[in-house]
PDB file of C-alpha atoms in Angstrom:
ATOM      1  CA  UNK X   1      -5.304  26.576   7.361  1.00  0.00           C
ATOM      2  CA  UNK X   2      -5.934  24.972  10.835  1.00  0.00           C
ATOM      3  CA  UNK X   3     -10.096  26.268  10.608  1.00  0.00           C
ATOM      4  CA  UNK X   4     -10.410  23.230   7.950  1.00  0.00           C
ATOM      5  CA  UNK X   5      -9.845  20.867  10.941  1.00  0.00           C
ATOM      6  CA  UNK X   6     -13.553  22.034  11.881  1.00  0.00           C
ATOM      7  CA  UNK X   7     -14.723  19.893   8.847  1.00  0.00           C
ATOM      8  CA  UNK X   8     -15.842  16.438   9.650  1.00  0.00           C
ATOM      9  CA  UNK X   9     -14.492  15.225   5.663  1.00  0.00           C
ATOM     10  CA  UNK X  10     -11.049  16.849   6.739  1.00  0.00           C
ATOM     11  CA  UNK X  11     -11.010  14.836   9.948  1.00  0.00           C
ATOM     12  CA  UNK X  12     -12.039  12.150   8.030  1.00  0.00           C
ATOM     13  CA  UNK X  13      -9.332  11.922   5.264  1.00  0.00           C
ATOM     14  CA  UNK X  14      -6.359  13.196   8.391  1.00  0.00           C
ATOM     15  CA  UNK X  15      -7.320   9.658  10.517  1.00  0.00           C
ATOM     16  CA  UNK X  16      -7.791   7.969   6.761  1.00  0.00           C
ATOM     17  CA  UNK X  17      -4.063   8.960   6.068  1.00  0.00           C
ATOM     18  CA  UNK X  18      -2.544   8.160   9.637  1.00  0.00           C
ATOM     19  CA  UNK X  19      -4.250   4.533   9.447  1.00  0.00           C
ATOM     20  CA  UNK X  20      -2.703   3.900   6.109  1.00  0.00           C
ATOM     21  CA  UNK X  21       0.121   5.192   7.119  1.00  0.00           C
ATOM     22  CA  UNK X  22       0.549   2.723   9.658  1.00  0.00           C
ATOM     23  CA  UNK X  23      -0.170  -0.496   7.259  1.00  0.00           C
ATOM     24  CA  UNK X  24       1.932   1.004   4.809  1.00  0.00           C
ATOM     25  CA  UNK X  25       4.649   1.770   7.009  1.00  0.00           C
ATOM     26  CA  UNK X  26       4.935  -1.965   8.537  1.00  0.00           C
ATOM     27  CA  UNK X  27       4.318  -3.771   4.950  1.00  0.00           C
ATOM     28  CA  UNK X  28       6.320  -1.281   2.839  1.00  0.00           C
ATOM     29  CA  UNK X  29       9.527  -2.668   4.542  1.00  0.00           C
ATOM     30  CA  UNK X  30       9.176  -6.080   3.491  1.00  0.00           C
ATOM     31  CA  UNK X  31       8.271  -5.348   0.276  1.00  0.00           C
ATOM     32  CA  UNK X  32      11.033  -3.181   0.018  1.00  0.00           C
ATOM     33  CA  UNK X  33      13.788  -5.675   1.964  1.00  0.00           C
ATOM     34  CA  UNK X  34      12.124  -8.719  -0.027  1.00  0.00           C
ATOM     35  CA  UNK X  35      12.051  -6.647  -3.518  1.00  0.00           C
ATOM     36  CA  UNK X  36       8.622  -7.708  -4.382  1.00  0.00           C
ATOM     37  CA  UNK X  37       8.067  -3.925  -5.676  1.00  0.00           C
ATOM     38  CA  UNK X  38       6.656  -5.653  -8.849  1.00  0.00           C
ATOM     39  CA  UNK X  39       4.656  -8.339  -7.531  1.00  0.00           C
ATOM     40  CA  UNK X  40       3.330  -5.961  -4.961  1.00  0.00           C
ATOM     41  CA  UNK X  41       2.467  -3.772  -7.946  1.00  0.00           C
ATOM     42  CA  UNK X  42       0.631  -6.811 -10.022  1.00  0.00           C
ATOM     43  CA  UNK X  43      -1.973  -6.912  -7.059  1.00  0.00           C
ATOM     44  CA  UNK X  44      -2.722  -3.433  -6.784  1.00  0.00           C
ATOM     45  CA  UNK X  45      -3.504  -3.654 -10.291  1.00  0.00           C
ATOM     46  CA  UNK X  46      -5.086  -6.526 -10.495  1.00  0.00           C
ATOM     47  CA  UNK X  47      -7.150  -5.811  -7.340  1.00  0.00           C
ATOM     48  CA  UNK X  48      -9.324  -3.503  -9.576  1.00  0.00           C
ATOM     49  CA  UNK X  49     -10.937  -6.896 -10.639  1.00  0.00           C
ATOM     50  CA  UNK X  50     -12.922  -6.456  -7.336  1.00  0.00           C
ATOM     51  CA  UNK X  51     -14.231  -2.750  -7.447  1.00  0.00           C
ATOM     52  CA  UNK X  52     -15.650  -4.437 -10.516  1.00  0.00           C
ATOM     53  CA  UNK X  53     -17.442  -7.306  -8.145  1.00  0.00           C
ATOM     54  CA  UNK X  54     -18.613  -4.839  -6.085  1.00  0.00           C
ATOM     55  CA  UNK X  55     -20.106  -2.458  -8.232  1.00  0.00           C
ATOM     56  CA  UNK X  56     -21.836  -4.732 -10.296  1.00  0.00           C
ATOM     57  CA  UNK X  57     -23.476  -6.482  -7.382  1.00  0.00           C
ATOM     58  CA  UNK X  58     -24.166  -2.750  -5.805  1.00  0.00           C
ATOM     59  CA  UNK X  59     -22.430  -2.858  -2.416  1.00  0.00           C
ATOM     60  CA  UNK X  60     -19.415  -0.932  -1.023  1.00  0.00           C
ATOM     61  CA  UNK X  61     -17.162  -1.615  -3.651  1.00  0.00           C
ATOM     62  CA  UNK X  62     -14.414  -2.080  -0.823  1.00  0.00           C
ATOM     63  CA  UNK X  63     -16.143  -5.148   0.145  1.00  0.00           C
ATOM     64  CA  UNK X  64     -15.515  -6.861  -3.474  1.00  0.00           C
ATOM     65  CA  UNK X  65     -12.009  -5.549  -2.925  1.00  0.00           C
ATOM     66  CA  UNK X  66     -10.938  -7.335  -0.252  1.00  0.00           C
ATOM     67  CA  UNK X  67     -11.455 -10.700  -1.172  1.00  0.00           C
ATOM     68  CA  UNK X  68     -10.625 -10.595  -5.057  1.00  0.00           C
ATOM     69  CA  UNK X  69      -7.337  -8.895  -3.386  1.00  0.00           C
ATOM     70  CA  UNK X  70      -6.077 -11.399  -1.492  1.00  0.00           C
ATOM     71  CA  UNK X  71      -7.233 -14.110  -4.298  1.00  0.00           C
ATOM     72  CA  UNK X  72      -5.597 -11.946  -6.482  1.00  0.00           C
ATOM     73  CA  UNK X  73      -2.575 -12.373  -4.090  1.00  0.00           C
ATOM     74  CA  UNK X  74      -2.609 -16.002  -3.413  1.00  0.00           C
ATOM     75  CA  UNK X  75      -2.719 -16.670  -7.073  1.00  0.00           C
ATOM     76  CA  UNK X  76      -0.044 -14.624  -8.128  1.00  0.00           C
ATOM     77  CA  UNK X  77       2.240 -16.094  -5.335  1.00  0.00           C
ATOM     78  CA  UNK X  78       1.433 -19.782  -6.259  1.00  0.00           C
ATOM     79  CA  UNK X  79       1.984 -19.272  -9.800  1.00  0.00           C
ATOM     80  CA  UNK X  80       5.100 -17.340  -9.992  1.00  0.00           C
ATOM     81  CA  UNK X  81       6.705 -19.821  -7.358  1.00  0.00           C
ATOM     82  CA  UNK X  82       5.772 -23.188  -9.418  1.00  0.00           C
ATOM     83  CA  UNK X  83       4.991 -21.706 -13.267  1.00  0.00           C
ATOM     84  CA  UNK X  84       7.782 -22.367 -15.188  1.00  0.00           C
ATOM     85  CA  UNK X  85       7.029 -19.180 -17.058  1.00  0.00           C
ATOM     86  CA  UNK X  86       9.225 -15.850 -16.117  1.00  0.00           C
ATOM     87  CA  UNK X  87       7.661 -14.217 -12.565  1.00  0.00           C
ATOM     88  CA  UNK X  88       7.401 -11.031 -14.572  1.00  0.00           C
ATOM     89  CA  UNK X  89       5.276 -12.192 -17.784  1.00  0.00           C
ATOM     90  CA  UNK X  90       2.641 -14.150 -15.260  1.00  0.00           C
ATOM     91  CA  UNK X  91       2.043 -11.035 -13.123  1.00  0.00           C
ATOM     92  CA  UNK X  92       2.406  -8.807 -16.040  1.00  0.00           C
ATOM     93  CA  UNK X  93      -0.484 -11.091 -17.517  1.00  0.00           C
ATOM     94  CA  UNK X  94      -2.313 -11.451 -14.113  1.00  0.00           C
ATOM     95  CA  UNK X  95      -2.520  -7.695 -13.498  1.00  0.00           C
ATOM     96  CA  UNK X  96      -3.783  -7.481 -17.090  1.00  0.00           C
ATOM     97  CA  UNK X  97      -6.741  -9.709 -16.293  1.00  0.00           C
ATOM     98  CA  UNK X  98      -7.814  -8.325 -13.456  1.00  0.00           C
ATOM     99  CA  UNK X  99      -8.250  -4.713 -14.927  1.00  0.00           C
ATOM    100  CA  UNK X 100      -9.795  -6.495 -17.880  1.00  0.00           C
ATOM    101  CA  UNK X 101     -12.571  -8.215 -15.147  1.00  0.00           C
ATOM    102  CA  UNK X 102     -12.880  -4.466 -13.274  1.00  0.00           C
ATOM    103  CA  UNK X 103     -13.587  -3.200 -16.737  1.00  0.00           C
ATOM    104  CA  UNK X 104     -16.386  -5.716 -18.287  1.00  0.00           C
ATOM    105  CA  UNK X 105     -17.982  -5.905 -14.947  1.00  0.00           C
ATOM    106  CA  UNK X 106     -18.322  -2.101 -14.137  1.00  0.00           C
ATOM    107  CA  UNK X 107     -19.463  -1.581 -18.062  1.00  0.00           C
ATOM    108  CA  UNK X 108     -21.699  -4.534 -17.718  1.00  0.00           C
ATOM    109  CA  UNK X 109     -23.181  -2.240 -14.748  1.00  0.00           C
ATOM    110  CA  UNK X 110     -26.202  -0.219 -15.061  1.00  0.00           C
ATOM    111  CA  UNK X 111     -25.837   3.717 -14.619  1.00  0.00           C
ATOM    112  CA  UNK X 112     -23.104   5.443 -13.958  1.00  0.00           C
ATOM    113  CA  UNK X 113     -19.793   4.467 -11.365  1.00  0.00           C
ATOM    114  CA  UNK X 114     -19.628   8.277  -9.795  1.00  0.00           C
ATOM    115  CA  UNK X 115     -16.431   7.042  -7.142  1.00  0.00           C
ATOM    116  CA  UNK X 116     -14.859   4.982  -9.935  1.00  0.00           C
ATOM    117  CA  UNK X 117     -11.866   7.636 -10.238  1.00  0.00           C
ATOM    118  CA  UNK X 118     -11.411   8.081  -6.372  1.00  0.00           C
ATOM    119  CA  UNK X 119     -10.388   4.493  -6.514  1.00  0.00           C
ATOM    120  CA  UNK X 120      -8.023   4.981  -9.548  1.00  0.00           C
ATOM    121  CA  UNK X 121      -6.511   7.920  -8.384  1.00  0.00           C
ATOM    122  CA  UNK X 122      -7.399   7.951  -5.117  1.00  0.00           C
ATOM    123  CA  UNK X 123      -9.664  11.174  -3.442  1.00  0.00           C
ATOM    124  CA  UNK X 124      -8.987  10.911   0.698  1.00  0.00           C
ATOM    125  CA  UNK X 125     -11.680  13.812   0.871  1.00  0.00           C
ATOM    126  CA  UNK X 126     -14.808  11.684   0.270  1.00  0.00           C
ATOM    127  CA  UNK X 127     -13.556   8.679   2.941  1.00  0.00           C
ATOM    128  CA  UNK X 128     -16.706   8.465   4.774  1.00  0.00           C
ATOM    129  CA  UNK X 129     -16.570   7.175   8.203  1.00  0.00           C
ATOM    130  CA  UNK X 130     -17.650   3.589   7.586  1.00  0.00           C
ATOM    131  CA  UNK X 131     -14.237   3.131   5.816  1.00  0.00           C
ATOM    132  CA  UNK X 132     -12.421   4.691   8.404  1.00  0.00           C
ATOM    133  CA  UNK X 133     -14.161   1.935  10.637  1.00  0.00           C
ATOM    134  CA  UNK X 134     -13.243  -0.542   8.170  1.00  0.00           C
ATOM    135  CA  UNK X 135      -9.507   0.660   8.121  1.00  0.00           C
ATOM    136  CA  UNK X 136      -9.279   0.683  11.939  1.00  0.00           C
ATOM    137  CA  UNK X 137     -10.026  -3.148  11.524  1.00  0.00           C
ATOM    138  CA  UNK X 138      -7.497  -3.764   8.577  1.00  0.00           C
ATOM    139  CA  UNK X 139      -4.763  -2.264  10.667  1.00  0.00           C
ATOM    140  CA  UNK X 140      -5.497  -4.525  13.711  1.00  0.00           C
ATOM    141  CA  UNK X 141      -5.288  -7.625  11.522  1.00  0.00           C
ATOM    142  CA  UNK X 142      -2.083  -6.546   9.976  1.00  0.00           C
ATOM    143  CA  UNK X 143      -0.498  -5.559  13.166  1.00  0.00           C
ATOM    144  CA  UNK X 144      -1.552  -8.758  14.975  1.00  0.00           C
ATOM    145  CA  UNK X 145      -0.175 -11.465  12.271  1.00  0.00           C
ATOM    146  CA  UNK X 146       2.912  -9.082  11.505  1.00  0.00           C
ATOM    147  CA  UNK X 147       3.476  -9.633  15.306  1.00  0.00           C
ATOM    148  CA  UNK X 148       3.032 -13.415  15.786  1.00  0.00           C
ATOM    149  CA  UNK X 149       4.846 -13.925  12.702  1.00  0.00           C
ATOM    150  CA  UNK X 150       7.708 -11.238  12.926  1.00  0.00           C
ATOM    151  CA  UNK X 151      10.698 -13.585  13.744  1.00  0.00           C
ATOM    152  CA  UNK X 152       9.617 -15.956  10.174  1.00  0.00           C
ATOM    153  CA  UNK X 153       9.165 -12.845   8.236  1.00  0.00           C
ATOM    154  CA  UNK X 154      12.418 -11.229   8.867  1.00  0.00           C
ATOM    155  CA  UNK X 155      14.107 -15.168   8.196  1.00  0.00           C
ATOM    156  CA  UNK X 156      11.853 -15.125   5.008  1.00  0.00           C
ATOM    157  CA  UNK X 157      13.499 -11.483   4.244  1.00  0.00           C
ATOM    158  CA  UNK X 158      16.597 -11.325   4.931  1.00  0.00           C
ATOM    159  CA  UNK X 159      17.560 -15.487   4.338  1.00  0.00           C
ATOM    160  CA  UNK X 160      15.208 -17.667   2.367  1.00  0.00           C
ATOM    161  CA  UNK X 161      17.619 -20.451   2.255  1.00  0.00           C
ATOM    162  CA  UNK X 162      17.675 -20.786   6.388  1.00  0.00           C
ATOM    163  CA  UNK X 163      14.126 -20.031   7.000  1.00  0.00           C
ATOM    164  CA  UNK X 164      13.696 -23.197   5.191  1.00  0.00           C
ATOM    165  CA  UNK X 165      16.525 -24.502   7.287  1.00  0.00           C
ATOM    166  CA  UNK X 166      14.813 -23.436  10.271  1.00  0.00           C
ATOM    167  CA  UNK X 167      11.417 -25.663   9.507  1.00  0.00           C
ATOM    168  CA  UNK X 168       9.272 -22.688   8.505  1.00  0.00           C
ATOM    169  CA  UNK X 169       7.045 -23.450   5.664  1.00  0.00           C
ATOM    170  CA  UNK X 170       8.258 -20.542   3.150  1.00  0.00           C
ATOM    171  CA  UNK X 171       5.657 -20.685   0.637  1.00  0.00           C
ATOM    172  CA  UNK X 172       2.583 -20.395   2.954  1.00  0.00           C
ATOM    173  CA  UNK X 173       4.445 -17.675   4.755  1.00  0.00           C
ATOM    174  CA  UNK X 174       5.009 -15.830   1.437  1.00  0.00           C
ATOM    175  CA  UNK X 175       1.819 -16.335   0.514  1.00  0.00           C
ATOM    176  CA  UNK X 176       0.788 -14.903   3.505  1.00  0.00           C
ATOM    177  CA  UNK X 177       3.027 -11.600   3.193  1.00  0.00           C
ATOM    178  CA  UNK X 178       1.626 -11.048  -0.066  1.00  0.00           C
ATOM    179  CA  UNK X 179      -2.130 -11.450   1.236  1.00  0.00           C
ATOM    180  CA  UNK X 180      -0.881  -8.834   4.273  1.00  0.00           C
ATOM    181  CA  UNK X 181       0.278  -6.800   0.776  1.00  0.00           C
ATOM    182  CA  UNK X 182      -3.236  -6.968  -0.619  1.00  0.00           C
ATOM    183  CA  UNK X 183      -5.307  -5.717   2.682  1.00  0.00           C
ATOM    184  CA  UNK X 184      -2.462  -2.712   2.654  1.00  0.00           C
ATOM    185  CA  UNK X 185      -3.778  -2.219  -0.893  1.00  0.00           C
ATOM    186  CA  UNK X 186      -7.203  -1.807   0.834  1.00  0.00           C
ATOM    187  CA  UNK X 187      -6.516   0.570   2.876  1.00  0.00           C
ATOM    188  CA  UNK X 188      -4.093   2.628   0.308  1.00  0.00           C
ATOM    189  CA  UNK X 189      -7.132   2.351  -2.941  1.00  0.00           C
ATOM    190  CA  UNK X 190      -9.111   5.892  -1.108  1.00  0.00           C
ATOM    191  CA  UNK X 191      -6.236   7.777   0.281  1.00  0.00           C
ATOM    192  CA  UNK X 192      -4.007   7.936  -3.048  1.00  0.00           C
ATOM    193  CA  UNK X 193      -5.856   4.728  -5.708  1.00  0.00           C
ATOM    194  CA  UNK X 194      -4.750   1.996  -7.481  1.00  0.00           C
ATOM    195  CA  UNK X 195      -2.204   3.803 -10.131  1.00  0.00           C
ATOM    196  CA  UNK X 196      -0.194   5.687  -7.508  1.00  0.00           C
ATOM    197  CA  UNK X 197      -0.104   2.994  -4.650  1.00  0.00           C
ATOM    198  CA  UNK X 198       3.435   1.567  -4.885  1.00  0.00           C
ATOM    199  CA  UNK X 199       4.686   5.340  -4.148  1.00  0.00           C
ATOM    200  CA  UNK X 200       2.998   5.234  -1.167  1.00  0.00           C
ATOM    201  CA  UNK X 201       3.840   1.508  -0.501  1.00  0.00           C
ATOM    202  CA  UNK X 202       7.378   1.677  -1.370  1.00  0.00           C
ATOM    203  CA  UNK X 203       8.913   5.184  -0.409  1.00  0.00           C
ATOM    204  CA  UNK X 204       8.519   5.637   3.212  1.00  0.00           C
ATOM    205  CA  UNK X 205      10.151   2.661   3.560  1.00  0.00           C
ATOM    206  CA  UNK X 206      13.357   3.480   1.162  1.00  0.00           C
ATOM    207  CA  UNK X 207      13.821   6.312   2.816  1.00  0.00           C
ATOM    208  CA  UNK X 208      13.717   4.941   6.526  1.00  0.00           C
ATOM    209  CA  UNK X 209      16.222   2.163   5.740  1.00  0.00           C
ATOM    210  CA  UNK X 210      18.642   4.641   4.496  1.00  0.00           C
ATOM    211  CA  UNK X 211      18.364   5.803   8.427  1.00  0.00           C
ATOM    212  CA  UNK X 212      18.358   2.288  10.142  1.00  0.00           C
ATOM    213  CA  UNK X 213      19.194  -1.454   9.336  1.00  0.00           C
ATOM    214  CA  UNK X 214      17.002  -2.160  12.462  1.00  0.00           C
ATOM    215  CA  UNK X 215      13.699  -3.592  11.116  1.00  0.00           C
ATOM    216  CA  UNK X 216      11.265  -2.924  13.699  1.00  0.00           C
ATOM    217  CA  UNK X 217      12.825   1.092  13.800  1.00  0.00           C
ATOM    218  CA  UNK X 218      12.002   0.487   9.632  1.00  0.00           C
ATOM    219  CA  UNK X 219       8.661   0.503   9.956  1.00  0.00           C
ATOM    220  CA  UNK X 220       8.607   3.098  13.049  1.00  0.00           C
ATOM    221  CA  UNK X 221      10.837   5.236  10.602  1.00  0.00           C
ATOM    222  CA  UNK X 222       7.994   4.584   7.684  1.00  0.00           C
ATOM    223  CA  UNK X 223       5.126   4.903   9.682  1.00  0.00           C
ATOM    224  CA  UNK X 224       6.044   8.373  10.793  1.00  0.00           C
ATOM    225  CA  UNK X 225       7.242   9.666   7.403  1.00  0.00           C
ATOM    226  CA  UNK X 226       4.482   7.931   5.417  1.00  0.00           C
ATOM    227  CA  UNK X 227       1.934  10.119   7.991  1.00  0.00           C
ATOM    228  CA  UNK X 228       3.854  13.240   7.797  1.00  0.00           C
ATOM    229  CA  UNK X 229       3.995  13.109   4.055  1.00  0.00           C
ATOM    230  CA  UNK X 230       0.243  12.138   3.639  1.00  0.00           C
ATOM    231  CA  UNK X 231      -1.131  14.980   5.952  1.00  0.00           C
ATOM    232  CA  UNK X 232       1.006  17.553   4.452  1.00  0.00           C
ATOM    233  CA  UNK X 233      -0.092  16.371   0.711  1.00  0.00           C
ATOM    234  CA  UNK X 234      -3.333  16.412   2.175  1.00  0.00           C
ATOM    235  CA  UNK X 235      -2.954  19.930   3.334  1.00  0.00           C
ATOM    236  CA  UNK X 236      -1.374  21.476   0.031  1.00  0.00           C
ATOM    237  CA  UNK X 237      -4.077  19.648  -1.823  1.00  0.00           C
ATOM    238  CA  UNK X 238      -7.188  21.343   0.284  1.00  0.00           C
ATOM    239  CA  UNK X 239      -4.879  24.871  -0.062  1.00  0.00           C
ATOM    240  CA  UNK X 240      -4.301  24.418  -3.683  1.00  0.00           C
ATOM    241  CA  UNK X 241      -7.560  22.343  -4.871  1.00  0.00           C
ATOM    242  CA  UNK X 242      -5.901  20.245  -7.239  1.00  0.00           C
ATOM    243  CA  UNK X 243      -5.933  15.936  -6.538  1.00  0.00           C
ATOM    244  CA  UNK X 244      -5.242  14.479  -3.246  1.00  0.00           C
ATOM    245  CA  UNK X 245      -3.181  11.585  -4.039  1.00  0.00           C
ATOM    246  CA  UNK X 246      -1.502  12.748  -6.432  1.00  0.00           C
ATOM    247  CA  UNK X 247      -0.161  15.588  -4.567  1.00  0.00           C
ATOM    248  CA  UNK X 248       0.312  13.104  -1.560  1.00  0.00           C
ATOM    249  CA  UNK X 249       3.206  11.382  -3.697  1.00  0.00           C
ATOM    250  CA  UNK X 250       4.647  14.807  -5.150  1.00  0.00           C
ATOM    251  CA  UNK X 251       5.442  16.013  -1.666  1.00  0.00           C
ATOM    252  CA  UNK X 252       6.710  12.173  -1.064  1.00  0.00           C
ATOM    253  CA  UNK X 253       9.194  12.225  -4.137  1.00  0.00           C
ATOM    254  CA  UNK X 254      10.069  15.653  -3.771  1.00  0.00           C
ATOM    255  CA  UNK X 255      11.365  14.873  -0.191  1.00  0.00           C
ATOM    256  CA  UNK X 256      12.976  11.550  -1.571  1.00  0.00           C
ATOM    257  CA  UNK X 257      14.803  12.975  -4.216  1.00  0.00           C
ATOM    258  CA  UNK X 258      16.159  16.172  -2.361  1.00  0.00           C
ATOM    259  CA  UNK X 259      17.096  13.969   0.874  1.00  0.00           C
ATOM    260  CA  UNK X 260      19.050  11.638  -1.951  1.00  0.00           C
ATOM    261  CA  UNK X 261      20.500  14.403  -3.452  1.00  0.00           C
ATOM    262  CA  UNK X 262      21.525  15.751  -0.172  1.00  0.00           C
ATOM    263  CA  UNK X 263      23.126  13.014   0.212  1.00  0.00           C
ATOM    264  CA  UNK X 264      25.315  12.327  -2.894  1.00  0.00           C
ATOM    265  CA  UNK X 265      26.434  16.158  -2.480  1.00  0.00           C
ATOM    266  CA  UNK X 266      27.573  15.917   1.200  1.00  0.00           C
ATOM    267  CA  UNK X 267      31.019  14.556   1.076  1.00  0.00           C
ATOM    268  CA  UNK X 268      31.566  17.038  -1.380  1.00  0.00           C
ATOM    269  CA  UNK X 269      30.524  19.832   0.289  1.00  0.00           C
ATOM    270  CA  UNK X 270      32.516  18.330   3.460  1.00  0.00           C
ATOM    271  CA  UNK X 271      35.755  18.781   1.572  1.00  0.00           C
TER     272      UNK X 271
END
C-alpha cells in the first residue's frame, strides 16, 4: 500500500485531509459544545448556492464558495437570532434556497459541470495543488481569529448569559463563529462534499469530549482523530476503489459506534 505515496494525487488528497482535519478539528468543538449541528448543517447546504456562482461565471468554483458561504452564514445567524419565525423552519428554508440558486445557475450554464459530484460527495483524489494552497490559507485564518478570540468563544459556549455580562458583543461574535463554520465548509466540500460534511464536522469532536472537558485538548483530541480517520478512509478507498468520502465517514462511524458501544458494555463486563 505504501508505493501509492509515490503518486503526486495521493500526496495531494493525504495533506488535503490533514489540513481539514485541522479546521475541522478546532470548529467541530464549538459546534458541537454550542449545538449548532443544524445551523452548521443549513450552511453547508446552502453553500452550494456558490459552486453555482462559480460555475456559471467559469472560475474555480471554490472561489464562488467562499463568499456565498459566509453570506450564507451571516444571514442565517441574523435571521434566526431576530425572526420571530422557529430557528429551524428559516434555515430549513434558507438551505432550501441556496440549493435551489446552485441548481438554476449550474443548469443555466453552458456544457457540462464534470467536478459537480466531487463537490456533492466529495472526491479528495482530484484536489489539485492550487486548493491545497488555498486550504493552507483557510487554516491560518481560522487558527489566527480562533486564537485572538478563544477566551469570548468559550464564554459564548459554555455561558451566553455572562458573556453578555462580561461586555462581549454576542451576536457579532456568533456571527463570527458561524462565518469560521462556513470557511471549515470550504475546506471540508473536496475531501468528503456537501451531503456528508457534518460527519466530518461533528464526530471527531463527540468523540474527543467523551475523553476531555478541557477545550483546547478538544480540538487537539479532534484534530488527531479527524486526520487518522480521513487518511485511513482515504487508504481503504484507493485499496478498495469505491468513493472517498464516503468511505472517510464509514471508518469515522464505525469507530464511533464501536468506541460507544464499548463503552455502555464496560461496567458490565467489569462485574
Amino acid at each position: 500500500m505504501l508505493e501509492i505515496l509515490q503518486y503526486g494525487f495521493m500526496q495531494n488528497a493525504i495533506i488535503a485531509a490533514i489540513l481539514a482535519s485541522i479546521a475541522c478539528g478546532i470548529i467541530g468543538v464549538y459546534v458541537v459544545v454550542k449545538k449548532i449541528v443544524f445551523i452548521s448543517g443549513g450552511i453547508s447546504h446552502a453553500s452550494f448556492g456558490g459552486i453555482g456562482i462559480g460555475y456559471y461565471l467559469g472560475v474555480n468554483p471554490l472561489y464562488g464558495l467562499i463568499p456565498f458561504s459566509l453570506l450564507s452564514a451571516i444571514v442565517m445567524g441574523l435571521v434566526s437570532k431576530r425572526a420571530k419565525v422557529a430557528e429551524d423552519t428559516i434555515i430549513g428554508i434558507l438551505w432550501s434556497l441556496g440549493m435551489a440558486i446552485g441548481i438554476i445557475l449550474i443548469y443555466l450554464t453552458p456544457g457540462y459541470a464534470p467536478d459537480l459530484m466531487s463537490y456533492l460527495f466529495g472526491n479528495i483524489l482530484t484536489v489539485p495543488r492550487s486548493d491545497i494552497y488555498l486550504m493552507i490559507v483557510l487554516d491560518i485564518v481560522i487558527i489566527a481569529l480562533v486564537y485572538a478570540y478563544y477566551k469570548e468563544f468559550m464564554a459564548l459556549c459554555f455561558d451566553e448569559e455572562f458573556a453578555k455580562v462580561s461586555g462581549i458583543d454576542v451576536e457579532k461574535l456568533y456571527l463570527l463563529l458561524l462565518c469560521l463554520i462556513a470557511l471549515t465548509i470550504v475546506l471540508l466540500i473536496k475531501v468528503v462534499g456537501i451531503i456528508l460534511i457534518i460527519a466530518l464536522l461533528t464526530m471527531p469532536a463527540s468523540l474527543s469530549r467523551h475523553y476531555t472537558n478541557n477545550l483546547r485538548k478538544m480540538m487537539y483530541l479532534a484534530i488527531f482523530f479527524g486526520a487518522i480517520f480521513s487518511v485511513a478512509g482515504l487508504f481503504l478507498s484507493y485499496a478498495f476503489d469505491v468513493p472517498s468520502g464516503a468511505t472517510i465517514i464509514l471508518v469515522m462511524a464505525t469507530v464511533y459506534m464501536l468506541h460507544f458501544l464499548y463503552d455502555g458494555l464496560k461496567p458490565k463486563i467489569a462485574g
